C-alpha atoms as one frame of an Amber mdcrd trajectory, in Angstrom:
protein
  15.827   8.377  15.039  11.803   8.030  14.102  11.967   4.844  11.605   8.947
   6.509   9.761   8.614  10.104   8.328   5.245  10.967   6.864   4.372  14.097
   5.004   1.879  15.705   2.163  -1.535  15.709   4.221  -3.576  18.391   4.457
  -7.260  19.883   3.832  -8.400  19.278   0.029 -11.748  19.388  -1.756 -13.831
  16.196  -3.250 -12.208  15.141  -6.749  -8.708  16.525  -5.803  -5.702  14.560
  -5.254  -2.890  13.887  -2.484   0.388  12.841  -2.735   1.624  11.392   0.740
   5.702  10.927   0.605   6.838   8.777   3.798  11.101   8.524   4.362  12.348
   5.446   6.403  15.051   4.915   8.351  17.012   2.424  10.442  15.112  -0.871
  10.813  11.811   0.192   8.826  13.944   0.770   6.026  15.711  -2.812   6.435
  12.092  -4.358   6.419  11.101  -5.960   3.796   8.248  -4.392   2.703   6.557
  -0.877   3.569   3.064   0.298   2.969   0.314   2.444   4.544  -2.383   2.430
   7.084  -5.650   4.651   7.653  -7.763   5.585  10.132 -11.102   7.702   9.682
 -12.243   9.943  13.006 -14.197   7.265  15.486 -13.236   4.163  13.163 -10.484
   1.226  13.208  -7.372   1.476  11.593  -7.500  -0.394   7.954  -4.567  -1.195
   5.535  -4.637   0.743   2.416  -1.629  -0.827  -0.015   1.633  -2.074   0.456
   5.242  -2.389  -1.544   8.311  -4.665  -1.248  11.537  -2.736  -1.335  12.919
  -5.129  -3.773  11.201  -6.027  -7.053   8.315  -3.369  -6.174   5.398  -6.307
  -5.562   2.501  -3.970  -4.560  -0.789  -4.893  -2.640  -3.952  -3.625  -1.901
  -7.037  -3.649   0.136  -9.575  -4.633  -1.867 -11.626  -1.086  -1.179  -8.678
   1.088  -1.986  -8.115  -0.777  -5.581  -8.491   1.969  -8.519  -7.891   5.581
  -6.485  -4.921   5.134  -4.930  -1.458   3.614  -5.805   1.619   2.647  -3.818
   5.134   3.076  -5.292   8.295   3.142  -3.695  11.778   4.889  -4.603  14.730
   2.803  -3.004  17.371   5.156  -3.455  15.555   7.824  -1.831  14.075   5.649
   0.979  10.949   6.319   0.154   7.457   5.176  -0.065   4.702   7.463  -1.985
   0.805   6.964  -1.534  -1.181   9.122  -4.703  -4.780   9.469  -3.541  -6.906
  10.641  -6.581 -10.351  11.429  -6.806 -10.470  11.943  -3.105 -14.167  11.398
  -1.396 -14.819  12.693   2.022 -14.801   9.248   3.343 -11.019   9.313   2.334
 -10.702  11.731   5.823  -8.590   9.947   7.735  -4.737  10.144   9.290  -2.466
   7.772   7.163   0.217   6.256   8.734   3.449   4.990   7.108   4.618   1.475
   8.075   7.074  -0.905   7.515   6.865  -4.872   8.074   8.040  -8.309   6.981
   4.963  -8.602   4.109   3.314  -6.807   1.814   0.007  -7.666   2.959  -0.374
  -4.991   6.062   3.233  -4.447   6.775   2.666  -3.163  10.543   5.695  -3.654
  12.592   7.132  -0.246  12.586   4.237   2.538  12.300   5.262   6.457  11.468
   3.141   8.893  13.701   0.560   9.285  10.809  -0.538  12.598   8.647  -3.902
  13.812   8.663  -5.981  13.993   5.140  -9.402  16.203   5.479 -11.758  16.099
   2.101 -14.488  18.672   2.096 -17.828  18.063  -0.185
């Protein structure tokens, strides 16, 4: 059973918005915290925000503070990522995960969903 279940990327326009939904499973789902990952095309991966399951204590990067926000539905094992006023240097794939912190939760990754802005 894939722990991590990403889904809502596709090919938008500068300005628009995203909604990435991620379902977990099994052990991600019995971490404590669960958050999401990015990596632009010939760049590093870099944490974007993470939640706690319990009491909903959100983090993020410093760079990804104002445009996009983490929040997490418990009974529905999930973890949503809104990405608003998207900028092409948003293109990236996102990638669920699931860890023991809220700060870069990366012990259980998903297999990632691609987001493509166009200027």
């Amino acid at each position: 059973q894939v722990p991590l279940i990403e889904s809502g990327g596709g090919l938008v326009q500068a300005g628009d918005s995203l909604t990435l939904s991620c379902v977990a499973s099994g052990r991600a789902r019995s971490a404590y915290a669960v958050g999401w990952f990015r990596q632009p095309p010939g760049k590093e991966r870099e944490f974007v925000a993470g939640i706690s399951w319990y009491g909903g204590h959100s983090f993020y990067a410093d760079s990804m503070k104002g445009r996009f926000t983490i929040s997490k539905d418990s009974a529905k094992n999930t973890v949503i990522l809104q990405l608003n006023n998207l900028k092409p240097e948003d293109t990236a794939i996102y990638f669920c995960t699931a860890g023991e912190t809220t700060v870069a939760p990366n012990e259980y990754w998903g297999q990632g969903t691609q987001v493509t802005v166009s200027s």
